[in-house]
Structures are given as C-alpha cells and as structure tokens.
PDB file of C-alpha atoms in Angstrom:
ATOM      1  CA  ALA A   1     178.647  54.985  87.296  1.00  0.00           C
ATOM      2  CA  GLN A   2     180.041  57.934  89.179  1.00  0.00           C
ATOM      3  CA  SER A   3     183.497  59.228  88.318  1.00  0.00           C
ATOM      4  CA  VAL A   4     185.729  62.213  88.970  1.00  0.00           C
ATOM      5  CA  THR A   5     188.375  63.722  86.699  1.00  0.00           C
ATOM      6  CA  GLN A   6     190.859  66.262  87.953  1.00  0.00           C
ATOM      7  CA  LEU A   7     192.544  68.064  85.094  1.00  0.00           C
ATOM      8  CA  GLY A   8     196.236  68.528  85.752  1.00  0.00           C
ATOM      9  CA  SER A   9     198.079  66.365  88.230  1.00  0.00           C
ATOM     10  CA  HIS A  10     200.463  69.256  88.970  1.00  0.00           C
ATOM     11  CA  VAL A  11     199.668  72.964  89.046  1.00  0.00           C
ATOM     12  CA  SER A  12     202.182  75.689  89.794  1.00  0.00           C
ATOM     13  CA  VAL A  13     201.300  79.291  90.598  1.00  0.00           C
ATOM     14  CA  SER A  14     203.115  82.315  91.913  1.00  0.00           C
ATOM     15  CA  GLU A  15     202.376  83.642  95.352  1.00  0.00           C
ATOM     16  CA  GLY A  16     199.505  86.124  95.056  1.00  0.00           C
ATOM     17  CA  ALA A  17     198.215  84.660  91.801  1.00  0.00           C
ATOM     18  CA  LEU A  18     194.835  83.062  91.195  1.00  0.00           C
ATOM     19  CA  VAL A  19     194.526  79.394  92.046  1.00  0.00           C
ATOM     20  CA  LEU A  20     192.258  77.319  89.784  1.00  0.00           C
ATOM     21  CA  LEU A  21     192.025  73.571  90.231  1.00  0.00           C
ATOM     22  CA  ARG A  22     189.682  71.781  87.869  1.00  0.00           C
ATOM     23  CA  CYS A  23     187.278  68.982  88.679  1.00  0.00           C
ATOM     24  CA  ASN A  24     184.707  67.368  86.397  1.00  0.00           C
ATOM     25  CA  TYR A  25     182.379  64.623  87.498  1.00  0.00           C
ATOM     26  CA  SER A  26     179.774  62.253  86.232  1.00  0.00           C
ATOM     27  CA  SER A  27     176.932  61.110  88.417  1.00  0.00           C
ATOM     28  CA  SER A  28     173.672  59.261  87.937  1.00  0.00           C
ATOM     29  CA  VAL A  29     172.235  60.803  91.112  1.00  0.00           C
ATOM     30  CA  PRO A  30     172.125  64.444  92.237  1.00  0.00           C
ATOM     31  CA  PRO A  31     175.761  64.988  93.116  1.00  0.00           C
ATOM     32  CA  TYR A  32     177.238  65.758  96.468  1.00  0.00           C
ATOM     33  CA  LEU A  33     180.674  67.222  95.712  1.00  0.00           C
ATOM     34  CA  PHE A  34     183.688  67.691  97.941  1.00  0.00           C
ATOM     35  CA  TRP A  35     187.161  69.178  97.901  1.00  0.00           C
ATOM     36  CA  TYR A  36     189.725  67.874 100.365  1.00  0.00           C
ATOM     37  CA  VAL A  37     193.244  69.107 101.025  1.00  0.00           C
ATOM     38  CA  GLN A  38     196.217  67.052 102.149  1.00  0.00           C
ATOM     39  CA  TYR A  39     199.281  68.795 103.542  1.00  0.00           C
ATOM     40  CA  PRO A  40     202.569  66.871 103.482  1.00  0.00           C
ATOM     41  CA  ASN A  41     202.618  63.854 105.785  1.00  0.00           C
ATOM     42  CA  GLN A  42     199.084  64.475 107.028  1.00  0.00           C
ATOM     43  CA  GLY A  43     195.631  63.040 106.523  1.00  0.00           C
ATOM     44  CA  LEU A  44     193.004  64.664 104.357  1.00  0.00           C
ATOM     45  CA  GLN A  45     190.763  67.432 105.631  1.00  0.00           C
ATOM     46  CA  LEU A  46     187.587  68.831 104.169  1.00  0.00           C
ATOM     47  CA  LEU A  47     187.944  72.171 102.389  1.00  0.00           C
ATOM     48  CA  LEU A  48     184.364  72.609 101.241  1.00  0.00           C
ATOM     49  CA  LYS A  49     181.331  70.740  99.992  1.00  0.00           C
ATOM     50  CA  TYR A  50     178.257  71.147  97.826  1.00  0.00           C
ATOM     51  CA  THR A  51     175.089  69.200  98.581  1.00  0.00           C
ATOM     52  CA  THR A  52     172.081  71.325  97.662  1.00  0.00           C
ATOM     53  CA  GLY A  53     171.199  75.004  97.484  1.00  0.00           C
ATOM     54  CA  ALA A  54     173.643  77.765  96.630  1.00  0.00           C
ATOM     55  CA  THR A  55     175.964  76.706  93.857  1.00  0.00           C
ATOM     56  CA  LEU A  56     178.872  78.871  95.009  1.00  0.00           C
ATOM     57  CA  VAL A  57     180.260  77.394  98.187  1.00  0.00           C
ATOM     58  CA  LYS A  58     182.916  78.868 100.402  1.00  0.00           C
ATOM     59  CA  GLY A  59     185.367  76.839 102.401  1.00  0.00           C
ATOM     60  CA  ILE A  60     188.269  77.253 104.718  1.00  0.00           C
ATOM     61  CA  ASN A  61     191.419  79.258 103.985  1.00  0.00           C
ATOM     62  CA  GLY A  62     189.749  81.499 101.394  1.00  0.00           C
ATOM     63  CA  PHE A  63     188.880  78.743  98.923  1.00  0.00           C
ATOM     64  CA  GLU A  64     185.601  78.523  97.078  1.00  0.00           C
ATOM     65  CA  ALA A  65     184.068  76.333  94.407  1.00  0.00           C
ATOM     66  CA  GLU A  66     181.160  76.662  92.044  1.00  0.00           C
ATOM     67  CA  PHE A  67     178.871  73.810  91.103  1.00  0.00           C
ATOM     68  CA  LYS A  68     177.940  74.050  87.419  1.00  0.00           C
ATOM     69  CA  LYS A  69     175.465  71.363  86.530  1.00  0.00           C
ATOM     70  CA  SER A  70     175.476  72.104  82.795  1.00  0.00           C
ATOM     71  CA  GLU A  71     179.244  71.695  82.675  1.00  0.00           C
ATOM     72  CA  THR A  72     179.365  68.883  85.276  1.00  0.00           C
ATOM     73  CA  SER A  73     182.138  70.813  86.964  1.00  0.00           C
ATOM     74  CA  PHE A  74     183.130  71.796  90.479  1.00  0.00           C
ATOM     75  CA  HIS A  75     186.314  73.842  90.070  1.00  0.00           C
ATOM     76  CA  LEU A  76     188.193  75.103  93.124  1.00  0.00           C
ATOM     77  CA  THR A  77     189.470  78.676  93.206  1.00  0.00           C
ATOM     78  CA  LYS A  78     191.299  81.066  95.471  1.00  0.00           C
ATOM     79  CA  PRO A  79     191.920  84.667  94.420  1.00  0.00           C
ATOM     80  CA  SER A  80     195.413  84.963  95.850  1.00  0.00           C
ATOM     81  CA  ALA A  81     197.716  82.023  96.514  1.00  0.00           C
ATOM     82  CA  HIS A  82     199.738  81.811  99.684  1.00  0.00           C
ATOM     83  CA  MET A  83     202.828  79.718 100.258  1.00  0.00           C
ATOM     84  CA  SER A  84     200.885  77.718 102.852  1.00  0.00           C
ATOM     85  CA  ASP A  85     198.439  76.557 100.140  1.00  0.00           C
ATOM     86  CA  ALA A  86     201.043  74.183  98.722  1.00  0.00           C
ATOM     87  CA  ALA A  87     199.429  70.783  99.154  1.00  0.00           C
ATOM     88  CA  GLU A  88     197.601  67.966  97.370  1.00  0.00           C
ATOM     89  CA  TYR A  89     193.951  68.633  96.552  1.00  0.00           C
ATOM     90  CA  PHE A  90     191.341  65.962  95.962  1.00  0.00           C
ATOM     91  CA  CYS A  91     187.888  66.274  94.438  1.00  0.00           C
ATOM     92  CA  ALA A  92     185.245  63.664  95.297  1.00  0.00           C
ATOM     93  CA  VAL A  93     181.610  62.866  94.478  1.00  0.00           C
ATOM     94  CA  ARG A  94     179.217  60.660  96.378  1.00  0.00           C
ATOM     95  CA  GLY A  95     178.768  57.220  94.903  1.00  0.00           C
ATOM     96  CA  GLY A  96     175.027  56.938  95.283  1.00  0.00           C
ATOM     97  CA  TYR A  97     172.216  56.564  97.751  1.00  0.00           C
ATOM     98  CA  ALA A  98     172.427  53.193  99.371  1.00  0.00           C
ATOM     99  CA  GLY A  99     174.157  49.883  99.736  1.00  0.00           C
ATOM    100  CA  ASN A 100     177.584  49.582  98.160  1.00  0.00           C
ATOM    101  CA  ASN A 101     177.239  53.046  96.622  1.00  0.00           C
ATOM    102  CA  ARG A 102     177.252  54.797  99.974  1.00  0.00           C
ATOM    103  CA  LYS A 103     180.827  55.969  99.635  1.00  0.00           C
ATOM    104  CA  LEU A 104     182.919  58.656  97.961  1.00  0.00           C
ATOM    105  CA  ILE A 105     184.404  58.408  94.489  1.00  0.00           C
ATOM    106  CA  TRP A 106     187.760  60.187  94.393  1.00  0.00           C
ATOM    107  CA  GLY A 107     189.758  62.003  91.774  1.00  0.00           C
ATOM    108  CA  LEU A 108     193.473  61.270  91.499  1.00  0.00           C
ATOM    109  CA  GLY A 109     194.475  64.556  93.056  1.00  0.00           C
ATOM    110  CA  THR A 110     196.230  67.750  91.973  1.00  0.00           C
ATOM    111  CA  SER A 111     199.486  68.795  93.544  1.00  0.00           C
ATOM    112  CA  LEU A 112     199.629  72.573  93.973  1.00  0.00           C
ATOM    113  CA  ALA A 113     203.009  74.279  94.150  1.00  0.00           C
ATOM    114  CA  VAL A 114     203.238  77.946  95.114  1.00  0.00           C
ATOM    115  CA  ASN A 115     206.347  79.796  94.001  1.00  0.00           C
ATOM    116  CA  PRO A 116     207.671  82.857  95.822  1.00  0.00           C
TER     117      PRO A 116
ATOM    118  CA  ASN B   1     188.134  64.765 121.376  1.00  0.00           C
ATOM    119  CA  ALA B   2     191.002  62.927 119.754  1.00  0.00           C
ATOM    120  CA  GLY B   3     189.040  62.523 116.497  1.00  0.00           C
ATOM    121  CA  VAL B   4     190.265  59.597 114.394  1.00  0.00           C
ATOM    122  CA  THR B   5     193.459  57.979 115.635  1.00  0.00           C
ATOM    123  CA  GLN B   6     195.609  55.396 113.888  1.00  0.00           C
ATOM    124  CA  THR B   7     198.372  53.193 115.192  1.00  0.00           C
ATOM    125  CA  PRO B   8     201.140  52.667 114.397  1.00  0.00           C
ATOM    126  CA  LYS B   9     202.333  55.747 112.492  1.00  0.00           C
ATOM    127  CA  PHE B  10     205.121  53.842 110.769  1.00  0.00           C
ATOM    128  CA  GLN B  11     205.787  50.146 110.252  1.00  0.00           C
ATOM    129  CA  VAL B  12     208.304  48.061 108.346  1.00  0.00           C
ATOM    130  CA  LEU B  13     207.426  44.443 107.632  1.00  0.00           C
ATOM    131  CA  LYS B  14     209.169  41.613 105.877  1.00  0.00           C
ATOM    132  CA  THR B  15     207.330  39.788 103.117  1.00  0.00           C
ATOM    133  CA  GLY B  16     205.004  37.200 104.615  1.00  0.00           C
ATOM    134  CA  GLN B  17     204.669  38.824 108.013  1.00  0.00           C
ATOM    135  CA  SER B  18     201.274  39.802 109.339  1.00  0.00           C
ATOM    136  CA  MET B  19     200.080  42.861 111.173  1.00  0.00           C
ATOM    137  CA  THR B  20     196.980  44.777 112.170  1.00  0.00           C
ATOM    138  CA  LEU B  21     196.491  48.480 111.648  1.00  0.00           C
ATOM    139  CA  GLN B  22     194.338  49.981 114.329  1.00  0.00           C
ATOM    140  CA  CYS B  23     191.809  52.781 113.926  1.00  0.00           C
ATOM    141  CA  ALA B  24     189.659  54.306 116.617  1.00  0.00           C
ATOM    142  CA  GLN B  25     187.309  57.276 116.651  1.00  0.00           C
ATOM    143  CA  ASP B  26     185.518  59.157 119.370  1.00  0.00           C
ATOM    144  CA  MET B  27     183.262  61.125 117.035  1.00  0.00           C
ATOM    145  CA  ASN B  28     180.310  58.727 117.053  1.00  0.00           C
ATOM    146  CA  HIS B  29     180.749  57.860 113.373  1.00  0.00           C
ATOM    147  CA  ASN B  30     178.478  55.107 112.131  1.00  0.00           C
ATOM    148  CA  SER B  31     180.372  54.494 108.899  1.00  0.00           C
ATOM    149  CA  MET B  32     184.127  53.960 108.722  1.00  0.00           C
ATOM    150  CA  TYR B  33     186.541  53.429 105.845  1.00  0.00           C
ATOM    151  CA  TRP B  34     190.026  52.144 105.081  1.00  0.00           C
ATOM    152  CA  TYR B  35     191.945  53.621 102.153  1.00  0.00           C
ATOM    153  CA  ARG B  36     195.401  53.200 100.723  1.00  0.00           C
ATOM    154  CA  GLN B  37     197.237  56.031  99.024  1.00  0.00           C
ATOM    155  CA  ASP B  38     199.914  55.446  96.417  1.00  0.00           C
ATOM    156  CA  PRO B  39     201.701  58.024  94.250  1.00  0.00           C
ATOM    157  CA  GLY B  40     199.708  58.870  91.137  1.00  0.00           C
ATOM    158  CA  MET B  41     196.802  56.640  92.138  1.00  0.00           C
ATOM    159  CA  GLY B  42     194.941  58.844  94.561  1.00  0.00           C
ATOM    160  CA  LEU B  43     192.906  57.204  97.294  1.00  0.00           C
ATOM    161  CA  ARG B  44     191.635  53.684  96.813  1.00  0.00           C
ATOM    162  CA  LEU B  45     189.012  52.180  99.069  1.00  0.00           C
ATOM    163  CA  ILE B  46     190.012  48.866 100.622  1.00  0.00           C
ATOM    164  CA  TYR B  47     187.079  48.097 102.899  1.00  0.00           C
ATOM    165  CA  TYR B  48     184.332  50.001 104.617  1.00  0.00           C
ATOM    166  CA  SER B  49     181.835  49.491 107.374  1.00  0.00           C
ATOM    167  CA  ALA B  50     178.471  51.162 106.958  1.00  0.00           C
ATOM    168  CA  SER B  51     177.566  50.466 110.573  1.00  0.00           C
ATOM    169  CA  GLU B  52     178.694  48.434 113.548  1.00  0.00           C
ATOM    170  CA  GLY B  53     178.668  44.747 112.687  1.00  0.00           C
ATOM    171  CA  THR B  54     178.827  45.176 108.909  1.00  0.00           C
ATOM    172  CA  THR B  55     181.774  45.337 106.526  1.00  0.00           C
ATOM    173  CA  ASP B  56     182.001  45.455 102.742  1.00  0.00           C
ATOM    174  CA  LYS B  57     184.730  45.262 100.155  1.00  0.00           C
ATOM    175  CA  GLY B  58     185.928  48.352  98.350  1.00  0.00           C
ATOM    176  CA  GLU B  59     187.857  48.437  95.099  1.00  0.00           C
ATOM    177  CA  VAL B  60     191.131  46.832  96.319  1.00  0.00           C
ATOM    178  CA  PRO B  61     190.289  44.315  99.083  1.00  0.00           C
ATOM    179  CA  ASN B  62     192.620  41.477  98.080  1.00  0.00           C
ATOM    180  CA  GLY B  63     195.208  40.668 100.736  1.00  0.00           C
ATOM    181  CA  TYR B  64     193.324  42.471 103.492  1.00  0.00           C
ATOM    182  CA  ASN B  65     190.720  41.702 106.118  1.00  0.00           C
ATOM    183  CA  VAL B  66     188.855  44.038 108.430  1.00  0.00           C
ATOM    184  CA  SER B  67     187.066  43.889 111.712  1.00  0.00           C
ATOM    185  CA  ARG B  68     184.553  46.366 113.093  1.00  0.00           C
ATOM    186  CA  LEU B  69     185.045  45.477 116.721  1.00  0.00           C
ATOM    187  CA  ASN B  70     182.549  48.004 117.995  1.00  0.00           C
ATOM    188  CA  LYS B  71     181.318  51.402 116.932  1.00  0.00           C
ATOM    189  CA  ARG B  72     184.626  53.061 117.826  1.00  0.00           C
ATOM    190  CA  GLU B  73     187.152  50.662 116.322  1.00  0.00           C
ATOM    191  CA  PHE B  74     187.785  49.465 112.777  1.00  0.00           C
ATOM    192  CA  SER B  75     190.964  47.462 112.220  1.00  0.00           C
ATOM    193  CA  LEU B  76     192.703  46.397 109.011  1.00  0.00           C
ATOM    194  CA  ARG B  77     194.719  43.181 108.918  1.00  0.00           C
ATOM    195  CA  LEU B  78     197.382  42.092 106.487  1.00  0.00           C
ATOM    196  CA  GLU B  79     197.676  38.318 106.841  1.00  0.00           C
ATOM    197  CA  SER B  80     200.762  37.841 104.661  1.00  0.00           C
ATOM    198  CA  ALA B  81     202.329  41.134 103.675  1.00  0.00           C
ATOM    199  CA  ALA B  82     203.629  41.648 100.143  1.00  0.00           C
ATOM    200  CA  PRO B  83     205.809  44.450  98.730  1.00  0.00           C
ATOM    201  CA  SER B  84     202.780  45.590  96.695  1.00  0.00           C
ATOM    202  CA  GLN B  85     201.144  46.538  99.987  1.00  0.00           C
ATOM    203  CA  THR B  86     203.751  49.195 100.659  1.00  0.00           C
ATOM    204  CA  SER B  87     201.594  52.282 100.955  1.00  0.00           C
ATOM    205  CA  VAL B  88     200.147  54.905 103.245  1.00  0.00           C
ATOM    206  CA  TYR B  89     196.937  53.736 104.881  1.00  0.00           C
ATOM    207  CA  PHE B  90     194.187  56.072 106.038  1.00  0.00           C
ATOM    208  CA  CYS B  91     191.188  55.404 108.183  1.00  0.00           C
ATOM    209  CA  ALA B  92     188.191  57.726 107.971  1.00  0.00           C
ATOM    210  CA  GLY B  93     184.789  58.093 109.541  1.00  0.00           C
ATOM    211  CA  GLU B  94     181.652  59.618 108.117  1.00  0.00           C
ATOM    212  CA  THR B  95     180.777  62.645 110.201  1.00  0.00           C
ATOM    213  CA  ARG B  96     177.005  62.262 109.985  1.00  0.00           C
ATOM    214  CA  GLN B  97     174.935  59.418 108.610  1.00  0.00           C
ATOM    215  CA  GLY B  98     174.181  60.216 104.998  1.00  0.00           C
ATOM    216  CA  SER B  99     176.468  63.248 104.822  1.00  0.00           C
ATOM    217  CA  TYR B 100     179.223  61.491 102.837  1.00  0.00           C
ATOM    218  CA  GLU B 101     181.577  63.894 104.624  1.00  0.00           C
ATOM    219  CA  GLN B 102     184.611  62.023 105.890  1.00  0.00           C
ATOM    220  CA  TYR B 103     187.010  62.800 108.700  1.00  0.00           C
ATOM    221  CA  PHE B 104     190.459  61.273 108.297  1.00  0.00           C
ATOM    222  CA  GLY B 105     193.077  59.924 110.625  1.00  0.00           C
ATOM    223  CA  PRO B 106     196.757  60.870 110.272  1.00  0.00           C
ATOM    224  CA  GLY B 107     197.726  57.715 108.401  1.00  0.00           C
ATOM    225  CA  THR B 108     200.055  54.745 108.769  1.00  0.00           C
ATOM    226  CA  ARG B 109     203.077  54.531 106.511  1.00  0.00           C
ATOM    227  CA  LEU B 110     203.791  50.857 105.807  1.00  0.00           C
ATOM    228  CA  THR B 111     206.843  49.483 104.041  1.00  0.00           C
ATOM    229  CA  VAL B 112     207.062  45.812 103.106  1.00  0.00           C
ATOM    230  CA  THR B 113     210.531  44.589 102.163  1.00  0.00           C
TER     231      THR B 113
END
C-alpha cells in the first residue's frame, strides 16, 4: 500500500537560511509525487510535482524537490527562506492506477516557521 | 474563473443538527474530493467522486453522505452532527483526468457544540 512519511512535524529556520522539508514514500506503482503548501486560513495549493522525466523539479516561490528512487524520497528545498514561506507543507503520492486507488495519499504535514 | 468555491465559510451547529456543505467548480474537473483537516492528523479523505454520477467512500466516511449533483457540484451532508465532526472541510477537484493534481477550495470551518 502507498504511504507518505514527513519527518518533523515542525521545522524552524532563520530568514535567509536553507529550507529542507523531508518526505519519504512507499509505492507499489511508479510514484507521482506532490508538494502542497497551505497558508494560514487558506486551502492547499500545489507547489510542485514529479510524474516522469527529470528528477529535479522546480516549483513556485523558489522551491524545488528531487525525486530519489533509491532512497524513496522527495525532499523539498529552498536555498533562502523568506518570512512569507511560513506555512504548512504537505507531501503526497498517488494511490494507484484505477478504481479506489485513484486518489492521493497524504503525509501529516510539516509546519515551517521562519524567524527574523 | 472562480475555481473551486465552498459555502458556507463558517458554521456552528448544535449536536444532532444537520447541514449540507456546498462545493462548486467551474474548472471542468471530472473527479472531486471532500477532505477534513484536523490538527496533527493532516488531510483525511471523506468521500470522492471519480466522475459525474459516481461516489465512493474514503477513509473516514462515517456520519457523512455526498451527492454529485452534476459535473460542477459535489455536496457533503452531515445528517446528525456530532462534536467529533468539528473540523475544517475542504473540497478539491482533479485538474486533469489522471493527473492526480488537485485544486482546492478555501474550506469550511465547522464547529459542533
């Protein structure tokens, strides 16, 4: 069965520092992987996704993630944190191809705090 | 385009009352989803609709019913609200068939007293 583990429910960084949010997955089918961001009192929005092809994917707001099949990881990074990056971040993997598996499997989320 | 809209934004119910959360999209999504979000538990799928006329249970369907009225609308009904249903509810649509990429509404914050 597919699953997603986000290491660290809370991460705190200083403004200008590297952001690294960790996501590991398990999947019985070639994974489609997603990172979503949720700002306070808002819905989720897609940051970036990996389906096939290039393993380093770039998203909005300077974020990127690298798909590493051997490590079953899809960690999210940003070279320099900004105060506006403070939000909840969710990693997700597709459940499967068809039927009841045609949905996303979600991690529990990582809350990112950015300190001035 | 309004995207995915949800009504109401906030609601307070008493235990045992019923209500329907409305979701509508103008993005031509085939598949639509209802989630609840609770602190420390991430997003949990309540029900989804792979296409117009079909609905299926997610991981936490008890106490809820859904209706896919047409391609645009996917409503969630609480027949007899319980305090355990206090949560933030999100509706989402899949942007393209088979993409697994979801576009979310702004949410409904429900409190059951």
